[in-house]
Amino acid sequence: MSAPRNIRTTFGFYPPEDNSAAWQASIESFTNAVERDFPDSVLERRVDSLRGVEVLDFDIEIAPDVWVTGTTAMPSPDYAYITVGNATADEAAVFAQWLRDTYLPSPGCVRFISSAAMENGEENPWPLPATGDAAVIEAVLRDHLAAAGVE
């Protein structure tokens, strides 16, 4: 059996469609959580030129010598998204487990989609598993890519 390809893509994480306030998130709370859990992180706040909202760009070392780069926008308490760019499914899974288990108030309130799948016509975010370790999450991310014909 061959090893799965390590497609690099952007993974976006979102609150539930029917409860956009489920994350109870803000840029401040996300910044505090990242600084607490990833002390070597690099954080930069800026205003997104396209949407005119404040965003936080981040580089986080999720494992020794494994960094993810992303952006989060939480312009109001009822809206949020977090992207991790140019990441493989295994890298995104480690970040997603931290997001689900450490930062968010409920493990069942995360949806995700990848830019690679969107380029192949996928429009609907998938639910992130509410339980399981990074390997379980990685399998779901890979299933998502495969269902869209990416992997």
XYZ file of N, CA and C in Angstrom:
453
model
N 0.849 -1.175 0.000
C 0.000 0.000 0.000
C 0.896 1.239 0.000
N 0.595 2.172 -0.862
C 1.422 3.369 -0.947
C 0.990 4.401 0.082
N 1.946 5.234 0.446
C 1.649 6.313 1.402
C 0.824 7.382 0.702
N -0.089 8.029 1.429
C -0.890 9.088 0.809
C -0.013 10.278 0.434
N -0.382 10.932 -0.649
C 0.350 12.130 -1.064
C 0.160 13.225 -0.035
N 1.181 14.013 0.140
C 1.101 15.137 1.068
C 0.810 16.405 0.284
N -0.448 16.587 -0.052
C -0.906 17.776 -0.755
C -0.780 18.968 0.184
N -0.235 20.052 -0.296
C -0.197 21.298 0.476
C -1.334 22.172 -0.010
N -2.132 22.641 0.929
C -3.280 23.475 0.601
C -3.592 24.357 1.804
N -4.560 25.214 1.638
C -5.050 26.021 2.750
C -6.278 25.334 3.326
N -6.272 25.162 4.638
C -7.433 24.621 5.337
C -8.078 25.773 6.101
N -9.385 25.927 5.927
C -10.134 26.940 6.656
C -10.994 26.284 7.707
N -11.029 26.874 8.885
C -11.830 26.364 9.998
C -12.872 27.413 10.357
N -14.114 26.968 10.562
C -15.245 27.869 10.755
C -16.157 27.354 11.865
N -16.894 28.261 12.515
C -17.900 27.815 13.492
C -19.094 27.189 12.766
N -19.992 26.567 13.494
C -21.170 25.955 12.872
C -21.975 26.985 12.085
N -22.517 26.544 10.971
C -23.291 27.440 10.106
C -24.503 28.015 10.832
N -25.153 27.214 11.652
C -26.368 27.650 12.333
C -26.095 28.355 13.665
N -24.807 28.496 14.030
C -24.461 29.164 15.281
C -23.097 29.830 15.127
N -23.066 30.912 14.393
C -21.794 31.562 14.101
C -21.126 32.145 15.343
N -21.857 32.283 16.441
C -21.271 32.799 17.689
C -20.736 31.682 18.593
N -20.783 30.442 18.135
C -20.417 29.300 18.978
C -18.985 29.374 19.505
N -18.103 30.000 18.776
C -16.710 30.045 19.211
C -16.481 31.038 20.343
N -17.354 32.024 20.489
C -17.169 33.058 21.518
C -15.736 33.587 21.437
N -15.293 33.861 20.207
C -13.895 34.157 19.946
C -13.654 35.625 19.663
N -12.418 36.015 19.854
C -11.962 37.347 19.481
C -10.493 37.238 19.108
N -9.998 38.219 18.423
C -8.567 38.217 18.102
C -7.753 38.221 19.389
N -8.227 38.948 20.401
C -7.507 39.003 21.667
C -7.433 37.627 22.336
N -8.557 36.924 22.380
C -8.544 35.616 23.042
C -7.699 34.613 22.256
N -7.740 34.697 20.933
C -6.917 33.804 20.124
C -5.435 34.123 20.324
N -5.102 35.413 20.316
C -3.717 35.832 20.550
C -3.224 35.308 21.897
N -4.017 35.474 22.933
C -3.634 35.009 24.270
C -3.415 33.498 24.298
N -4.287 32.750 23.640
C -4.162 31.293 23.622
C -2.909 30.856 22.869
N -2.646 31.489 21.741
C -1.451 31.143 20.967
C -0.193 31.481 21.758
N -0.153 32.665 22.347
C 1.030 33.057 23.124
C 1.259 32.118 24.312
N 0.175 31.642 24.926
C 0.285 30.730 26.063
C 0.796 29.353 25.617
N 0.238 28.826 24.537
C 0.525 27.451 24.140
C 1.681 27.304 23.158
N 2.016 28.385 22.460
C 3.101 28.356 21.480
C 3.991 29.582 21.710
N 4.817 29.545 22.746
C 5.562 30.740 23.141
C 6.525 31.264 22.078
N 6.916 30.459 21.117
C 7.814 30.927 20.057
C 7.064 31.420 18.830
N 5.765 31.558 18.945
C 4.957 31.978 17.797
C 5.317 33.402 17.372
N 5.012 33.668 16.120
C 5.184 35.007 15.564
C 3.782 35.495 15.191
N 3.373 36.620 15.768
C 2.025 37.151 15.572
C 2.107 38.572 15.023
N 1.210 38.882 14.092
C 1.165 40.238 13.545
C -0.284 40.610 13.232
N -0.744 41.662 13.866
C -2.085 42.187 13.582
C -1.984 43.159 12.422
N -3.015 43.141 11.586
C -3.073 44.069 10.462
C -4.524 44.217 10.027
N -4.775 45.158 9.154
C -6.102 45.328 8.574
C -6.080 44.701 7.187
N -6.992 43.774 6.963
C -7.100 43.111 5.668
C -7.524 44.138 4.629
N -6.720 44.310 3.601
C -6.999 45.351 2.606
C -8.236 45.037 1.775
N -8.593 43.787 1.625
C -9.756 43.412 0.830
C -11.072 43.664 1.568
N -11.118 43.280 2.854
C -12.371 43.381 3.613
C -12.391 44.522 4.624
N -11.231 45.090 4.903
C -11.175 46.200 5.849
C -11.387 45.809 7.297
N -11.150 44.535 7.627
C -11.293 44.073 9.009
C -9.925 43.733 9.575
N -9.812 43.803 10.901
C -8.570 43.443 11.550
C -8.394 41.927 11.531
N -7.196 41.492 11.195
C -6.865 40.071 11.190
C -5.573 39.873 11.968
N -5.322 38.638 12.326
C -4.082 38.266 12.988
C -3.409 37.213 12.132
N -2.206 37.520 11.657
C -1.390 36.529 10.961
C -0.525 35.837 12.007
N -0.322 34.539 11.843
C 0.463 33.803 12.835
C 1.343 32.749 12.186
N 2.466 32.513 12.816
C 3.352 31.382 12.527
C 3.517 30.655 13.844
N 3.166 29.366 13.850
C 3.165 28.577 15.074
C 3.975 27.303 14.844
N 4.871 27.002 15.773
C 5.600 25.739 15.733
C 4.743 24.691 16.443
N 4.071 23.836 15.648
C 3.131 22.864 16.207
C 3.811 21.589 16.691
N 5.020 21.371 16.216
C 5.860 20.243 16.638
C 7.292 20.692 16.369
N 8.270 20.017 16.934
C 9.650 20.449 16.690
C 9.948 20.587 15.187
N 10.328 21.790 14.801
C 10.671 22.119 13.411
C 9.511 21.985 12.430
N 8.279 21.977 12.916
C 7.102 21.956 12.044
C 6.265 23.191 12.349
N 6.224 24.100 11.393
C 5.525 25.375 11.568
C 4.318 25.435 10.657
N 3.246 26.056 11.127
C 2.110 26.381 10.274
C 1.944 27.898 10.279
N 1.501 28.385 9.147
C 1.262 29.809 8.970
C -0.221 29.990 8.698
N -0.816 30.978 9.339
C -2.243 31.168 9.136
C -2.687 32.580 9.414
N -3.988 32.744 9.275
C -4.643 34.024 9.523
C -5.958 33.756 10.222
N -6.282 34.613 11.156
C -7.595 34.538 11.782
C -8.258 35.897 11.696
N -9.549 35.872 11.433
C -10.346 37.091 11.419
C -11.561 36.860 12.287
N -11.745 37.731 13.215
C -12.893 37.656 14.116
C -13.374 39.077 14.337
N -13.940 39.666 13.270
C -14.296 41.085 13.366
C -15.451 41.404 14.288
N -16.188 40.415 14.707
C -17.258 40.649 15.662
C -17.492 39.353 16.416
N -18.171 39.394 17.546
C -18.360 38.166 18.336
C -19.149 37.083 17.618
N -19.866 37.430 16.552
C -20.688 36.424 15.889
C -20.105 35.932 14.576
N -18.828 36.143 14.334
C -18.217 35.708 13.083
C -16.763 35.362 13.338
N -16.292 34.295 12.737
C -14.895 33.917 12.908
C -14.475 32.973 11.795
N -13.193 33.048 11.465
C -12.577 32.021 10.643
C -11.097 31.990 10.954
N -10.514 30.836 10.752
C -9.086 30.652 10.922
C -8.605 29.822 9.747
N -7.573 30.298 9.069
C -6.996 29.513 7.988
C -5.571 29.132 8.341
N -5.179 27.971 7.851
C -3.803 27.509 7.933
C -3.386 27.249 6.495
N -2.401 28.008 6.020
C -2.032 27.946 4.606
C -0.846 27.062 4.318
N -0.827 26.549 3.093
C 0.282 25.742 2.594
C 0.639 24.622 3.567
N -0.395 23.950 4.053
C -0.217 22.892 5.054
C -0.624 21.546 4.480
N 0.011 20.505 4.968
C -0.415 19.154 4.639
C -1.528 18.756 5.604
N -2.207 17.663 5.284
C -3.298 17.207 6.154
C -2.789 16.880 7.554
N -1.605 16.290 7.662
C -1.100 15.949 8.996
C -0.743 17.195 9.786
N -0.187 18.225 9.135
C 0.117 19.471 9.832
C -1.160 20.181 10.266
N -2.127 20.266 9.357
C -3.397 20.917 9.682
C -4.128 20.166 10.792
N -3.979 18.848 10.832
C -4.655 18.045 11.854
C -4.123 18.362 13.249
N -2.821 18.552 13.378
C -2.248 18.901 14.685
C -2.794 20.251 15.139
N -2.826 21.219 14.218
C -3.383 22.530 14.560
C -4.866 22.408 14.908
N -5.616 21.663 14.109
C -7.062 21.513 14.333
C -7.355 20.861 15.679
N -6.529 19.897 16.082
C -6.743 19.274 17.390
C -6.535 20.302 18.492
N -5.496 21.116 18.377
C -5.278 22.167 19.379
C -6.467 23.125 19.393
N -6.899 23.544 18.228
C -8.022 24.477 18.123
C -9.262 23.905 18.800
N -9.603 22.691 18.451
C -10.807 22.039 18.973
C -10.709 21.757 20.466
N -9.571 21.230 20.916
C -9.464 20.739 22.289
C -9.005 21.792 23.296
N -8.339 22.834 22.829
C -7.754 23.795 23.755
C -8.370 25.180 23.654
N -8.643 25.642 22.456
C -9.092 27.019 22.304
C -10.612 27.175 22.318
N -11.304 26.312 21.630
C -12.753 26.493 21.467
C -13.548 25.964 22.661
N -14.712 26.558 22.927
C -15.489 26.160 24.102
C -16.188 24.817 23.965
N -16.313 24.302 22.738
C -17.010 23.040 22.533
C -16.332 22.267 21.405
N -16.046 20.995 21.607
C -15.340 20.238 20.571
C -16.176 19.956 19.325
N -17.465 20.150 19.405
C -18.311 19.861 18.256
C -18.656 21.078 17.427
N -17.876 22.137 17.540
C -18.282 23.377 16.865
C -17.289 23.851 15.806
N -16.681 22.896 15.100
C -15.721 23.273 14.070
C -16.089 22.614 12.746
N -16.126 23.440 11.716
C -16.250 22.953 10.343
C -14.958 23.318 9.617
N -14.663 22.612 8.533
C -13.461 22.923 7.774
C -13.708 22.707 6.284
N -12.872 23.336 5.489
C -12.840 23.120 4.050
C -11.436 23.458 3.591
N -11.030 22.916 2.459
C -9.701 23.209 1.924
C -9.828 23.949 0.599
N -8.837 24.769 0.321
C -8.858 25.489 -0.949
C -8.696 24.521 -2.116
N -7.946 23.435 -1.924
C -7.783 22.454 -2.999
C -9.127 21.822 -3.368
N -9.925 21.485 -2.371
C -11.242 20.914 -2.648
C -12.165 21.955 -3.285
N -12.068 23.191 -2.819
C -12.901 24.256 -3.392
C -12.565 24.470 -4.871
N -11.292 24.360 -5.219
C -10.893 24.493 -6.622
C -11.491 23.387 -7.481
N -11.836 22.260 -6.868
C -12.463 21.146 -7.576
C -13.979 21.144 -7.428
N -14.550 22.249 -6.946
C -15.998 22.381 -6.912
C -16.667 22.150 -5.571
N -15.931 21.742 -4.546
C -16.531 21.536 -3.220
C -16.899 22.888 -2.629
N -18.121 22.998 -2.146
C -18.581 24.268 -1.577
C -18.995 24.169 -0.127
N -19.149 22.964 0.395
C -19.692 22.789 1.736
C -18.627 22.346 2.723
N -18.427 23.124 3.795
C -17.494 22.689 4.836
C -17.957 21.382 5.480
N -16.990 20.613 5.909
C -17.234 19.350 6.599
C -17.104 19.569 8.099
N -17.779 18.762 8.912
C -17.573 18.862 10.369
C -16.248 18.219 10.758
N -15.544 18.858 11.644
C -14.335 18.271 12.220
C -14.783 17.256 13.257
N -14.142 16.100 13.355
C -14.548 15.134 14.384
C -14.493 15.783 15.771
N -15.495 15.539 16.572
C -15.563 16.125 17.916
C -14.659 15.393 18.904
N -14.194 14.206 18.528
C -13.295 13.437 19.385
C -12.193 12.844 18.518
N -11.181 12.338 19.178
C -10.097 11.679 18.470
C -8.848 12.542 18.428
N -7.737 11.874 18.219
C -6.459 12.569 18.191
C -6.172 13.115 16.790
N -4.956 13.615 16.612
C -4.586 14.208 15.326
C -4.665 13.197 14.187
N -4.395 11.926 14.454
C -4.482 10.906 13.403
C -5.919 10.748 12.907
N -6.872 10.806 13.817
C -8.291 10.718 13.437
C -8.677 11.937 12.595
N -8.243 13.106 13.029
C -8.540 14.328 12.283
C -7.875 14.292 10.911
N -6.618 13.854 10.866
C -5.915 13.760 9.587
C -6.673 12.866 8.611
N -7.188 11.743 9.085
C -7.940 10.835 8.215
C -9.161 11.536 7.624
N -9.847 12.333 8.425
C -11.020 13.056 7.927
C -10.604 14.140 6.922
N -9.508 14.829 7.205
C -9.022 15.837 6.249
C -8.650 15.173 4.928
N -8.002 14.030 4.990
C -7.644 13.303 3.763
C -8.890 12.796 3.040
N -9.891 12.319 3.784
C -11.156 11.906 3.164
C -11.805 13.066 2.430
N -11.759 14.239 3.028
C -12.295 15.463 2.427
C -11.596 15.737 1.097
N -10.280 15.665 1.105
C -9.521 15.905 -0.128
C -9.838 14.844 -1.183
N -9.887 13.604 -0.759
C -10.171 12.509 -1.695
C -11.569 12.618 -2.289
N -12.543 12.988 -1.471
C -13.927 13.124 -1.955
C -14.040 14.207 -3.024
N -13.164 15.186 -2.947
C -13.162 16.256 -3.952
C -12.226 15.937 -5.127
N -11.643 14.734 -5.106
C -10.770 14.337 -6.191
C -9.385 14.936 -6.156
N -8.979 15.368 -4.970
C -7.675 16.014 -4.840
C -6.584 15.019 -4.537
N -6.838 14.035 -3.700
C -5.804 13.077 -3.301
C -6.051 11.728 -3.914
